[in-house]
mmCIF file of N, CA and C and ligand atoms in Angstrom:
data_model
loop_
_atom_site.group_PDB
_atom_site.id
_atom_site.type_symbol
_atom_site.label_atom_id
_atom_site.label_comp_id
_atom_site.label_asym_id
_atom_site.label_seq_id
_atom_site.Cartn_x
_atom_site.Cartn_y
_atom_site.Cartn_z
ATOM 1 N N UNK A 24 106.130 62.603 -111.684
ATOM 2 C CA UNK A 24 107.380 62.866 -112.386
ATOM 3 C C UNK A 24 107.447 64.343 -112.766
ATOM 4 N N UNK A 25 108.574 64.944 -112.487
ATOM 5 C CA UNK A 25 108.769 66.332 -112.903
ATOM 6 C C UNK A 25 109.001 66.372 -114.405
ATOM 7 N N UNK A 26 108.889 67.534 -114.971
ATOM 8 C CA UNK A 26 109.018 67.629 -116.421
ATOM 9 C C UNK A 26 109.660 68.941 -116.803
ATOM 10 N N UNK A 27 110.308 68.902 -117.949
ATOM 11 C CA UNK A 27 110.812 70.159 -118.491
ATOM 12 C C UNK A 27 109.634 70.936 -119.060
ATOM 13 N N UNK A 28 109.774 72.234 -119.176
ATOM 14 C CA UNK A 28 108.718 73.050 -119.765
ATOM 15 C C UNK A 28 109.222 73.623 -121.072
ATOM 16 N N UNK A 29 108.667 73.169 -122.196
ATOM 17 C CA UNK A 29 109.094 73.742 -123.469
ATOM 18 C C UNK A 29 108.694 75.213 -123.524
ATOM 19 N N UNK A 30 109.523 76.011 -124.181
ATOM 20 C CA UNK A 30 109.193 77.430 -124.345
ATOM 21 C C UNK A 30 108.231 77.576 -125.528
ATOM 22 N N UNK A 31 107.073 78.141 -125.274
ATOM 23 C CA UNK A 31 106.134 78.384 -126.363
ATOM 24 C C UNK A 31 106.551 79.641 -127.106
ATOM 25 N N UNK A 32 106.434 79.616 -128.422
ATOM 26 C CA UNK A 32 106.594 80.858 -129.166
ATOM 27 C C UNK A 32 105.375 81.037 -130.062
ATOM 28 N N UNK A 33 105.406 82.073 -130.876
ATOM 29 C CA UNK A 33 104.251 82.404 -131.705
ATOM 30 C C UNK A 33 103.813 81.205 -132.563
ATOM 31 N N UNK A 34 104.809 80.476 -133.102
ATOM 32 C CA UNK A 34 104.489 79.374 -133.992
ATOM 33 C C UNK A 34 104.103 78.100 -133.247
ATOM 34 N N UNK A 35 104.766 77.850 -132.139
ATOM 35 C CA UNK A 35 104.540 76.567 -131.476
ATOM 36 C C UNK A 35 103.380 76.587 -130.486
ATOM 37 N N UNK A 36 102.982 77.766 -129.984
ATOM 38 C CA UNK A 36 101.930 77.815 -128.969
ATOM 39 C C UNK A 36 100.627 77.132 -129.410
ATOM 40 N N UNK A 37 100.141 77.414 -130.634
ATOM 41 C CA UNK A 37 98.889 76.753 -131.043
ATOM 42 C C UNK A 37 99.018 75.230 -131.103
ATOM 43 N N UNK A 38 100.214 74.751 -131.418
ATOM 44 C CA UNK A 38 100.417 73.295 -131.462
ATOM 45 C C UNK A 38 100.296 72.708 -130.056
ATOM 46 N N UNK A 39 100.939 73.376 -129.080
ATOM 47 C CA UNK A 39 100.868 72.897 -127.696
ATOM 48 C C UNK A 39 99.451 72.993 -127.156
ATOM 49 N N UNK A 40 98.710 74.020 -127.585
ATOM 50 C CA UNK A 40 97.316 74.137 -127.133
ATOM 51 C C UNK A 40 96.491 72.959 -127.655
ATOM 52 N N UNK A 41 96.762 72.569 -128.889
ATOM 53 C CA UNK A 41 96.059 71.391 -129.433
ATOM 54 C C UNK A 41 96.443 70.136 -128.661
ATOM 55 N N UNK A 42 97.722 69.974 -128.369
ATOM 56 C CA UNK A 42 98.163 68.812 -127.593
ATOM 57 C C UNK A 42 97.432 68.772 -126.247
ATOM 58 N N UNK A 43 97.208 69.954 -125.667
ATOM 59 C CA UNK A 43 96.475 70.030 -124.411
ATOM 60 C C UNK A 43 95.064 69.475 -124.535
ATOM 61 N N UNK A 44 94.501 69.526 -125.736
ATOM 62 C CA UNK A 44 93.174 68.949 -125.993
ATOM 63 C C UNK A 44 93.307 67.536 -126.569
ATOM 64 N N UNK A 45 94.513 67.002 -126.513
ATOM 65 C CA UNK A 45 94.809 65.660 -127.043
ATOM 66 C C UNK A 45 94.495 65.551 -128.523
ATOM 67 N N UNK A 46 94.838 66.628 -129.230
ATOM 68 C CA UNK A 46 94.736 66.610 -130.686
ATOM 69 C C UNK A 46 96.149 66.675 -131.240
ATOM 70 N N UNK A 47 96.417 65.792 -132.196
ATOM 71 C CA UNK A 47 97.763 65.718 -132.738
ATOM 72 C C UNK A 47 97.706 66.143 -134.196
ATOM 73 N N UNK A 48 98.371 67.225 -134.524
ATOM 74 C CA UNK A 48 98.255 67.780 -135.871
ATOM 75 C C UNK A 48 99.604 68.269 -136.375
ATOM 76 N N UNK A 49 99.710 68.341 -137.690
ATOM 77 C CA UNK A 49 100.858 68.979 -138.322
ATOM 78 C C UNK A 49 100.316 70.112 -139.194
ATOM 79 N N UNK A 50 101.180 71.020 -139.573
ATOM 80 C CA UNK A 50 100.776 72.080 -140.487
ATOM 81 C C UNK A 50 100.785 71.537 -141.906
ATOM 82 N N UNK A 51 99.806 71.998 -142.709
ATOM 83 C CA UNK A 51 99.794 71.632 -144.117
ATOM 84 C C UNK A 51 99.741 72.910 -144.935
ATOM 85 N N UNK A 52 100.661 73.010 -145.903
ATOM 86 C CA UNK A 52 100.802 74.211 -146.715
ATOM 87 C C UNK A 52 99.617 74.359 -147.668
ATOM 88 N N UNK A 53 99.051 75.579 -147.727
ATOM 89 C CA UNK A 53 97.953 75.836 -148.663
ATOM 90 C C UNK A 53 98.454 75.990 -150.097
ATOM 91 N N UNK A 54 99.771 76.194 -150.245
ATOM 92 C CA UNK A 54 100.327 76.369 -151.577
ATOM 93 C C UNK A 54 100.634 75.038 -152.258
ATOM 94 N N UNK A 55 101.492 74.223 -151.613
ATOM 95 C CA UNK A 55 101.945 72.996 -152.269
ATOM 96 C C UNK A 55 101.451 71.738 -151.565
ATOM 97 N N UNK A 56 100.816 71.899 -150.399
ATOM 98 C CA UNK A 56 100.268 70.738 -149.707
ATOM 99 C C UNK A 56 101.266 69.987 -148.849
ATOM 100 N N UNK A 57 102.509 70.474 -148.778
ATOM 101 C CA UNK A 57 103.508 69.788 -147.965
ATOM 102 C C UNK A 57 103.153 69.908 -146.484
ATOM 103 N N UNK A 58 103.316 68.802 -145.763
ATOM 104 C CA UNK A 58 103.090 68.819 -144.317
ATOM 105 C C UNK A 58 104.396 69.120 -143.622
ATOM 106 N N UNK A 59 104.302 69.784 -142.468
ATOM 107 C CA UNK A 59 105.538 70.114 -141.756
ATOM 108 C C UNK A 59 105.341 70.122 -140.254
ATOM 109 N N UNK A 60 106.437 69.841 -139.561
ATOM 110 C CA UNK A 60 106.544 69.921 -138.128
ATOM 111 C C UNK A 60 108.019 70.060 -137.833
ATOM 112 N N UNK A 61 108.426 70.854 -136.841
ATOM 113 C CA UNK A 61 107.596 71.683 -135.971
ATOM 114 C C UNK A 61 106.988 72.881 -136.690
ATOM 115 N N UNK A 62 106.072 73.537 -135.978
ATOM 116 C CA UNK A 62 105.334 74.656 -136.558
ATOM 117 C C UNK A 62 106.261 75.806 -136.917
ATOM 118 N N UNK A 63 106.037 76.361 -138.110
ATOM 119 C CA UNK A 63 106.774 77.550 -138.510
ATOM 120 C C UNK A 63 105.889 78.397 -139.399
ATOM 121 N N UNK A 64 106.320 79.634 -139.621
ATOM 122 C CA UNK A 64 105.435 80.627 -140.228
ATOM 123 C C UNK A 64 105.194 80.407 -141.714
ATOM 124 N N UNK A 65 106.165 79.824 -142.412
ATOM 125 C CA UNK A 65 105.969 79.637 -143.851
ATOM 126 C C UNK A 65 106.530 78.290 -144.284
ATOM 127 N N UNK A 66 106.135 77.870 -145.471
ATOM 128 C CA UNK A 66 106.504 76.558 -145.985
ATOM 129 C C UNK A 66 107.974 76.546 -146.427
ATOM 130 N N UNK A 67 108.786 75.620 -145.899
ATOM 131 C CA UNK A 67 110.182 75.560 -146.322
ATOM 132 C C UNK A 67 110.325 75.101 -147.777
ATOM 133 N N UNK A 68 109.285 74.475 -148.329
ATOM 134 C CA UNK A 68 109.367 73.984 -149.704
ATOM 135 C C UNK A 68 109.049 75.084 -150.711
ATOM 136 N N UNK A 69 107.954 75.840 -150.459
ATOM 137 C CA UNK A 69 107.544 76.823 -151.477
ATOM 138 C C UNK A 69 107.401 78.235 -150.907
ATOM 139 N N UNK A 70 107.650 78.402 -149.626
ATOM 140 C CA UNK A 70 107.643 79.694 -148.931
ATOM 141 C C UNK A 70 106.256 80.351 -148.847
ATOM 142 N N UNK A 71 105.193 79.573 -149.137
ATOM 143 C CA UNK A 71 103.840 80.093 -148.958
ATOM 144 C C UNK A 71 103.561 80.269 -147.463
ATOM 145 N N UNK A 72 102.921 81.375 -147.114
ATOM 146 C CA UNK A 72 102.640 81.618 -145.698
ATOM 147 C C UNK A 72 101.318 81.018 -145.244
ATOM 148 N N UNK A 73 100.367 80.793 -146.173
ATOM 149 C CA UNK A 73 99.059 80.267 -145.785
ATOM 150 C C UNK A 73 99.147 78.767 -145.508
ATOM 151 N N UNK A 74 98.492 78.347 -144.416
ATOM 152 C CA UNK A 74 98.535 76.935 -144.037
ATOM 153 C C UNK A 74 97.333 76.642 -143.154
ATOM 154 N N UNK A 75 97.105 75.373 -142.910
ATOM 155 C CA UNK A 75 96.043 74.958 -141.983
ATOM 156 C C UNK A 75 96.532 73.728 -141.221
ATOM 157 N N UNK A 76 95.865 73.443 -140.112
ATOM 158 C CA UNK A 76 96.212 72.236 -139.352
ATOM 159 C C UNK A 76 95.617 71.023 -140.033
ATOM 160 N N UNK A 77 96.358 69.925 -140.002
ATOM 161 C CA UNK A 77 95.814 68.651 -140.449
ATOM 162 C C UNK A 77 96.024 67.640 -139.322
ATOM 163 N N UNK A 78 94.929 67.096 -138.816
ATOM 164 C CA UNK A 78 95.060 66.105 -137.760
ATOM 165 C C UNK A 78 95.590 64.809 -138.338
ATOM 166 N N UNK A 79 96.569 64.228 -137.670
ATOM 167 C CA UNK A 79 97.149 62.963 -138.133
ATOM 168 C C UNK A 79 97.135 61.968 -136.978
ATOM 169 N N UNK A 80 97.292 60.695 -137.320
ATOM 170 C CA UNK A 80 97.382 59.661 -136.293
ATOM 171 C C UNK A 80 98.613 59.932 -135.429
ATOM 172 N N UNK A 81 98.450 59.891 -134.111
ATOM 173 C CA UNK A 81 99.603 60.155 -133.239
ATOM 174 C C UNK A 81 100.492 58.931 -133.121
ATOM 175 N N UNK A 82 101.044 58.498 -134.243
ATOM 176 C CA UNK A 82 101.915 57.328 -134.207
ATOM 177 C C UNK A 82 103.075 57.475 -135.173
ATOM 178 N N UNK A 83 104.066 56.641 -134.952
ATOM 179 C CA UNK A 83 105.253 56.700 -135.788
ATOM 180 C C UNK A 83 106.168 55.542 -135.467
ATOM 181 N N UNK A 84 107.413 55.648 -135.936
ATOM 182 C CA UNK A 84 108.396 54.616 -135.637
ATOM 183 C C UNK A 84 109.623 55.271 -135.005
ATOM 184 N N UNK A 85 110.262 54.510 -134.119
ATOM 185 C CA UNK A 85 111.445 55.010 -133.428
ATOM 186 C C UNK A 85 112.595 55.108 -134.423
ATOM 187 N N UNK A 86 113.114 56.323 -134.569
ATOM 188 C CA UNK A 86 114.250 56.544 -135.457
ATOM 189 C C UNK A 86 115.544 56.380 -134.657
ATOM 190 N N UNK A 87 115.599 57.005 -133.505
ATOM 191 C CA UNK A 87 116.741 56.854 -132.611
ATOM 192 C C UNK A 87 116.342 57.369 -131.238
ATOM 193 N N UNK A 88 117.268 57.298 -130.296
ATOM 194 C CA UNK A 88 116.970 57.794 -128.953
ATOM 195 C C UNK A 88 118.259 58.087 -128.228
ATOM 196 N N UNK A 89 118.124 58.830 -127.166
ATOM 197 C CA UNK A 89 119.269 59.096 -126.302
ATOM 198 C C UNK A 89 118.871 58.762 -124.872
ATOM 199 N N UNK A 90 119.859 58.377 -124.084
ATOM 200 C CA UNK A 90 119.639 58.128 -122.660
ATOM 201 C C UNK A 90 120.381 59.213 -121.906
ATOM 202 N N UNK A 91 119.629 60.027 -121.184
ATOM 203 C CA UNK A 91 120.238 61.107 -120.416
ATOM 204 C C UNK A 91 120.613 60.617 -119.026
ATOM 205 N N UNK A 92 121.886 60.755 -118.706
ATOM 206 C CA UNK A 92 122.327 60.403 -117.353
ATOM 207 C C UNK A 92 122.624 61.661 -116.555
ATOM 208 N N UNK A 93 122.578 62.793 -117.236
ATOM 209 C CA UNK A 93 122.862 64.060 -116.564
ATOM 210 C C UNK A 93 121.558 64.754 -116.201
ATOM 211 N N UNK A 94 121.502 65.337 -115.008
ATOM 212 C CA UNK A 94 120.292 66.089 -114.639
ATOM 213 C C UNK A 94 120.289 67.462 -115.306
ATOM 214 N N UNK A 95 120.070 67.448 -116.656
ATOM 215 C CA UNK A 95 120.082 68.713 -117.390
ATOM 216 C C UNK A 95 119.000 69.658 -116.886
ATOM 217 N N UNK A 96 117.894 69.061 -116.459
ATOM 218 C CA UNK A 96 116.784 69.897 -115.985
ATOM 219 C C UNK A 96 116.466 69.541 -114.549
ATOM 220 N N UNK A 97 116.360 70.530 -113.691
ATOM 221 C CA UNK A 97 116.115 70.254 -112.278
ATOM 222 C C UNK A 97 114.804 69.488 -112.088
ATOM 223 N N UNK A 98 114.841 68.506 -111.229
ATOM 224 C CA UNK A 98 113.610 67.789 -110.896
ATOM 225 C C UNK A 98 113.336 66.607 -111.781
ATOM 226 N N UNK A 99 114.137 66.415 -112.814
ATOM 227 C CA UNK A 99 113.913 65.302 -113.725
ATOM 228 C C UNK A 99 114.828 64.152 -113.300
ATOM 229 N N UNK A 100 114.227 63.023 -112.933
ATOM 230 C CA UNK A 100 115.035 61.895 -112.471
ATOM 231 C C UNK A 100 115.782 61.274 -113.643
ATOM 232 N N UNK A 101 117.073 61.017 -113.468
ATOM 233 C CA UNK A 101 117.820 60.379 -114.536
ATOM 234 C C UNK A 101 118.182 58.966 -114.097
ATOM 235 N N UNK A 102 118.525 58.033 -114.994
ATOM 236 C CA UNK A 102 118.517 58.314 -116.434
ATOM 237 C C UNK A 102 117.105 58.281 -117.000
ATOM 238 N N UNK A 103 116.905 59.058 -118.047
ATOM 239 C CA UNK A 103 115.638 59.004 -118.754
ATOM 240 C C UNK A 103 115.929 58.965 -120.245
ATOM 241 N N UNK A 104 114.981 58.427 -120.988
ATOM 242 C CA UNK A 104 115.180 58.178 -122.410
ATOM 243 C C UNK A 104 114.316 59.136 -123.225
ATOM 244 N N UNK A 105 114.938 59.802 -124.186
ATOM 245 C CA UNK A 105 114.206 60.656 -125.116
ATOM 246 C C UNK A 105 114.277 60.012 -126.498
ATOM 247 N N UNK A 106 113.116 59.739 -127.085
ATOM 248 C CA UNK A 106 113.093 59.104 -128.398
ATOM 249 C C UNK A 106 112.817 60.135 -129.484
ATOM 250 N N UNK A 107 113.381 59.852 -130.657
ATOM 251 C CA UNK A 107 113.141 60.650 -131.859
ATOM 252 C C UNK A 107 112.258 59.779 -132.741
ATOM 253 N N UNK A 108 111.034 60.248 -132.992
ATOM 254 C CA UNK A 108 110.039 59.430 -133.676
ATOM 255 C C UNK A 108 109.719 60.002 -135.052
ATOM 256 N N UNK A 109 109.797 59.144 -136.053
ATOM 257 C CA UNK A 109 109.425 59.533 -137.416
ATOM 258 C C UNK A 109 107.917 59.348 -137.531
ATOM 259 N N UNK A 110 107.197 60.427 -137.827
ATOM 260 C CA UNK A 110 105.737 60.344 -137.872
ATOM 261 C C UNK A 110 105.263 59.439 -139.000
ATOM 262 N N UNK A 111 104.301 58.583 -138.699
ATOM 263 C CA UNK A 111 103.770 57.669 -139.706
ATOM 264 C C UNK A 111 103.105 58.446 -140.833
ATOM 265 N N UNK A 112 102.378 59.512 -140.496
ATOM 266 C CA UNK A 112 101.624 60.260 -141.496
ATOM 267 C C UNK A 112 102.511 61.193 -142.315
ATOM 268 N N UNK A 113 103.622 61.619 -141.745
ATOM 269 C CA UNK A 113 104.521 62.557 -142.420
ATOM 270 C C UNK A 113 105.949 62.080 -142.208
ATOM 271 N N UNK A 114 106.409 61.167 -143.065
ATOM 272 C CA UNK A 114 107.702 60.508 -142.820
ATOM 273 C C UNK A 114 108.889 61.449 -142.762
ATOM 274 N N UNK A 115 108.762 62.662 -143.277
ATOM 275 C CA UNK A 115 109.878 63.597 -143.205
ATOM 276 C C UNK A 115 109.935 64.367 -141.902
ATOM 277 N N UNK A 116 108.952 64.134 -141.025
ATOM 278 C CA UNK A 116 108.880 64.912 -139.789
ATOM 279 C C UNK A 116 109.174 64.052 -138.569
ATOM 280 N N UNK A 117 109.895 64.654 -137.624
ATOM 281 C CA UNK A 117 110.272 63.957 -136.397
ATOM 282 C C UNK A 117 109.734 64.699 -135.183
ATOM 283 N N UNK A 118 109.305 63.918 -134.215
ATOM 284 C CA UNK A 118 108.836 64.494 -132.952
ATOM 285 C C UNK A 118 109.616 63.817 -131.827
ATOM 286 N N UNK A 119 110.127 64.620 -130.921
ATOM 287 C CA UNK A 119 110.876 64.100 -129.781
ATOM 288 C C UNK A 119 109.963 64.005 -128.563
ATOM 289 N N UNK A 120 110.236 63.034 -127.714
ATOM 290 C CA UNK A 120 109.464 62.955 -126.481
ATOM 291 C C UNK A 120 110.049 61.917 -125.551
ATOM 292 N N UNK A 121 109.618 61.956 -124.307
ATOM 293 C CA UNK A 121 110.098 60.978 -123.334
ATOM 294 C C UNK A 121 109.545 59.594 -123.658
ATOM 295 N N UNK A 122 110.386 58.606 -123.413
ATOM 296 C CA UNK A 122 110.010 57.212 -123.650
ATOM 297 C C UNK A 122 109.218 56.698 -122.452
ATOM 298 N N UNK A 123 108.113 56.006 -122.734
ATOM 299 C CA UNK A 123 107.225 55.545 -121.674
ATOM 300 C C UNK A 123 107.162 54.018 -121.612
ATOM 301 N N UNK A 124 108.140 53.338 -122.222
ATOM 302 C CA UNK A 124 108.142 51.874 -122.171
ATOM 303 C C UNK A 124 108.789 51.371 -120.893
ATOM 304 N N UNK A 125 108.535 50.112 -120.537
ATOM 305 C CA UNK A 125 109.181 49.528 -119.350
ATOM 306 C C UNK A 125 110.449 48.788 -119.745
ATOM 307 N N UNK A 126 110.899 49.030 -120.974
ATOM 308 C CA UNK A 126 112.145 48.473 -121.512
ATOM 309 C C UNK A 126 112.675 49.486 -122.515
ATOM 310 N N UNK A 127 113.939 49.319 -122.957
ATOM 311 C CA UNK A 127 114.460 50.282 -123.934
ATOM 312 C C UNK A 127 113.710 50.195 -125.266
ATOM 313 N N UNK A 128 113.659 51.302 -126.015
ATOM 314 C CA UNK A 128 113.039 51.269 -127.348
ATOM 315 C C UNK A 128 113.884 50.446 -128.323
ATOM 316 N N UNK A 129 113.266 50.015 -129.405
ATOM 317 C CA UNK A 129 113.989 49.298 -130.463
ATOM 318 C C UNK A 129 113.931 50.122 -131.732
ATOM 319 N N UNK A 130 115.001 50.071 -132.546
ATOM 320 C CA UNK A 130 114.976 50.823 -133.802
ATOM 321 C C UNK A 130 113.841 50.352 -134.701
ATOM 322 N N UNK A 131 113.093 51.273 -135.259
ATOM 323 C CA UNK A 131 112.008 50.925 -136.162
ATOM 324 C C UNK A 131 110.734 50.480 -135.461
ATOM 325 N N UNK A 132 110.743 50.492 -134.140
ATOM 326 C CA UNK A 132 109.572 50.058 -133.372
ATOM 327 C C UNK A 132 108.402 51.032 -133.566
ATOM 328 N N UNK A 133 107.188 50.475 -133.700
ATOM 329 C CA UNK A 133 105.999 51.316 -133.813
ATOM 330 C C UNK A 133 105.618 51.850 -132.442
ATOM 331 N N UNK A 134 105.344 53.147 -132.404
ATOM 332 C CA UNK A 134 104.994 53.791 -131.134
ATOM 333 C C UNK A 134 103.791 54.705 -131.315
ATOM 334 N N UNK A 135 103.149 54.988 -130.194
ATOM 335 C CA UNK A 135 102.011 55.903 -130.176
ATOM 336 C C UNK A 135 102.238 56.974 -129.128
ATOM 337 N N UNK A 136 101.588 58.116 -129.331
ATOM 338 C CA UNK A 136 101.683 59.191 -128.348
ATOM 339 C C UNK A 136 100.976 58.786 -127.060
ATOM 340 N N UNK A 137 101.623 59.078 -125.940
ATOM 341 C CA UNK A 137 100.989 58.956 -124.626
ATOM 342 C C UNK A 137 101.003 60.357 -124.025
ATOM 343 N N UNK A 138 99.845 61.011 -124.003
ATOM 344 C CA UNK A 138 99.791 62.382 -123.500
ATOM 345 C C UNK A 138 100.042 62.395 -121.998
ATOM 346 N N UNK A 139 100.833 63.360 -121.562
ATOM 347 C CA UNK A 139 101.106 63.498 -120.118
ATOM 348 C C UNK A 139 100.739 64.911 -119.683
ATOM 349 N N UNK A 140 99.606 65.022 -119.012
ATOM 350 C CA UNK A 140 99.144 66.335 -118.573
ATOM 351 C C UNK A 140 99.934 66.763 -117.346
ATOM 352 N N UNK A 141 100.591 67.927 -117.471
ATOM 353 C CA UNK A 141 101.390 68.446 -116.367
ATOM 354 C C UNK A 141 100.551 69.393 -115.518
ATOM 355 N N UNK A 142 99.889 70.338 -116.176
ATOM 356 C CA UNK A 142 99.018 71.292 -115.476
ATOM 357 C C UNK A 142 98.098 71.949 -116.504
ATOM 358 N N UNK A 143 97.426 73.028 -116.079
ATOM 359 C CA UNK A 143 96.490 73.729 -116.954
ATOM 360 C C UNK A 143 97.089 74.092 -118.312
ATOM 361 N N UNK A 144 98.343 74.523 -118.268
ATOM 362 C CA UNK A 144 98.971 75.080 -119.467
ATOM 363 C C UNK A 144 99.699 74.064 -120.312
ATOM 364 N N UNK A 145 100.103 72.972 -119.700
ATOM 365 C CA UNK A 145 101.057 72.109 -120.388
ATOM 366 C C UNK A 145 100.679 70.636 -120.352
ATOM 367 N N UNK A 146 100.610 70.051 -121.536
ATOM 368 C CA UNK A 146 100.528 68.603 -121.689
ATOM 369 C C UNK A 146 101.696 68.200 -122.580
ATOM 370 N N UNK A 147 102.445 67.187 -122.143
ATOM 371 C CA UNK A 147 103.606 66.754 -122.913
ATOM 372 C C UNK A 147 103.258 65.562 -123.793
ATOM 373 N N UNK A 148 104.056 65.399 -124.828
ATOM 374 C CA UNK A 148 103.913 64.261 -125.728
ATOM 375 C C UNK A 148 104.996 63.237 -125.388
ATOM 376 N N UNK A 149 104.601 62.146 -124.745
ATOM 377 C CA UNK A 149 105.496 61.012 -124.517
ATOM 378 C C UNK A 149 105.189 59.964 -125.581
ATOM 379 N N UNK A 150 106.050 58.958 -125.663
ATOM 380 C CA UNK A 150 105.836 57.883 -126.646
ATOM 381 C C UNK A 150 105.866 56.545 -125.943
ATOM 382 N N UNK A 151 104.960 55.663 -126.334
ATOM 383 C CA UNK A 151 104.914 54.319 -125.767
ATOM 384 C C UNK A 151 104.783 53.308 -126.898
ATOM 385 N N UNK A 152 105.150 52.049 -126.628
ATOM 386 C CA UNK A 152 105.027 51.033 -127.673
ATOM 387 C C UNK A 152 103.589 50.951 -128.169
ATOM 388 N N UNK A 153 103.415 50.830 -129.493
ATOM 389 C CA UNK A 153 102.067 50.718 -130.048
ATOM 390 C C UNK A 153 101.509 49.341 -129.735
ATOM 391 N N UNK A 154 100.187 49.283 -129.593
ATOM 392 C CA UNK A 154 99.535 47.992 -129.403
ATOM 393 C C UNK A 154 99.863 47.115 -130.603
ATOM 394 N N UNK A 155 100.198 45.876 -130.337
ATOM 395 C CA UNK A 155 100.454 44.951 -131.436
ATOM 396 C C UNK A 155 99.125 44.538 -132.047
ATOM 397 N N UNK A 156 98.996 44.822 -133.350
ATOM 398 C CA UNK A 156 97.726 44.481 -134.001
ATOM 399 C C UNK A 156 97.748 43.055 -134.555
ATOM 400 N N UNK A 157 98.829 42.327 -134.305
ATOM 401 C CA UNK A 157 98.878 40.936 -134.727
ATOM 402 C C UNK A 157 99.240 40.748 -136.191
ATOM 403 N N UNK A 158 99.400 41.852 -136.908
ATOM 404 C CA UNK A 158 99.730 41.750 -138.328
ATOM 405 C C UNK A 158 101.240 41.882 -138.504
ATOM 406 N N UNK A 159 101.903 40.758 -138.747
ATOM 407 C CA UNK A 159 103.359 40.757 -138.821
ATOM 408 C C UNK A 159 103.886 41.634 -139.940
ATOM 409 N N UNK A 160 103.132 41.717 -141.034
ATOM 410 C CA UNK A 160 103.621 42.447 -142.197
ATOM 411 C C UNK A 160 103.700 43.949 -141.972
ATOM 412 N N UNK A 161 102.922 44.459 -141.034
ATOM 413 C CA UNK A 161 102.928 45.905 -140.835
ATOM 414 C C UNK A 161 103.738 46.295 -139.610
ATOM 415 N N UNK A 162 104.515 45.368 -139.079
ATOM 416 C CA UNK A 162 105.328 45.671 -137.900
ATOM 417 C C UNK A 162 106.765 45.929 -138.331
ATOM 418 N N UNK A 163 107.148 47.203 -138.442
ATOM 419 C CA UNK A 163 108.473 47.546 -138.980
ATOM 420 C C UNK A 163 109.615 46.930 -138.188
ATOM 421 N N UNK A 164 109.488 46.815 -136.863
ATOM 422 C CA UNK A 164 110.596 46.284 -136.069
ATOM 423 C C UNK A 164 110.866 44.843 -136.466
ATOM 424 N N UNK A 165 109.799 44.087 -136.674
ATOM 425 C CA UNK A 165 109.991 42.682 -137.057
ATOM 426 C C UNK A 165 110.533 42.587 -138.480
ATOM 427 N N UNK A 166 110.069 43.515 -139.332
ATOM 428 C CA UNK A 166 110.524 43.474 -140.709
ATOM 429 C C UNK A 166 112.018 43.736 -140.778
ATOM 430 N N UNK A 167 112.480 44.759 -140.055
ATOM 431 C CA UNK A 167 113.899 45.104 -140.154
ATOM 432 C C UNK A 167 114.760 44.077 -139.443
ATOM 433 N N UNK A 168 114.244 43.426 -138.395
ATOM 434 C CA UNK A 168 115.073 42.490 -137.651
ATOM 435 C C UNK A 168 115.315 41.207 -138.435
ATOM 436 N N UNK A 169 114.524 40.983 -139.500
ATOM 437 C CA UNK A 169 114.700 39.749 -140.257
ATOM 438 C C UNK A 169 115.716 39.924 -141.386
ATOM 439 N N UNK A 170 116.246 41.151 -141.532
ATOM 440 C CA UNK A 170 117.213 41.375 -142.592
ATOM 441 C C UNK A 170 118.547 40.729 -142.287
HETATM 442 ZN ZN1 ZN B 206 104.344 74.805 -149.665
#
């Protein structure tokens, strides 16, 4: 499968390098402790510039998604689904990625990162349905569907 190539910048390059090593992290502010994604130079909450990486579980819940029917990027077969995932470890942060399920995503569905290595420089973050752990109480999709 062909893939789009995200543009790396000063702030995002270290994040993509970590993804290349299959490490999933968010920035954590040294001033107030707020976690943030995507990477940026200073904390939007307290404007402190000092920060460090914090590794988090590469999982979250599906917030929404789009189905692309247009070949916005050459070489990418359409239609393809891009999901917006609310990170489990940092509920205020969202990560976008290609959907890797064999069916459409469901709202509130638990998902995990599926790393997709493109080449030396680039590994993408796709999302796939999380393994069902058999615990009904911790499955957000089932919880919301019973409302
Ligand atoms: Zn802060």
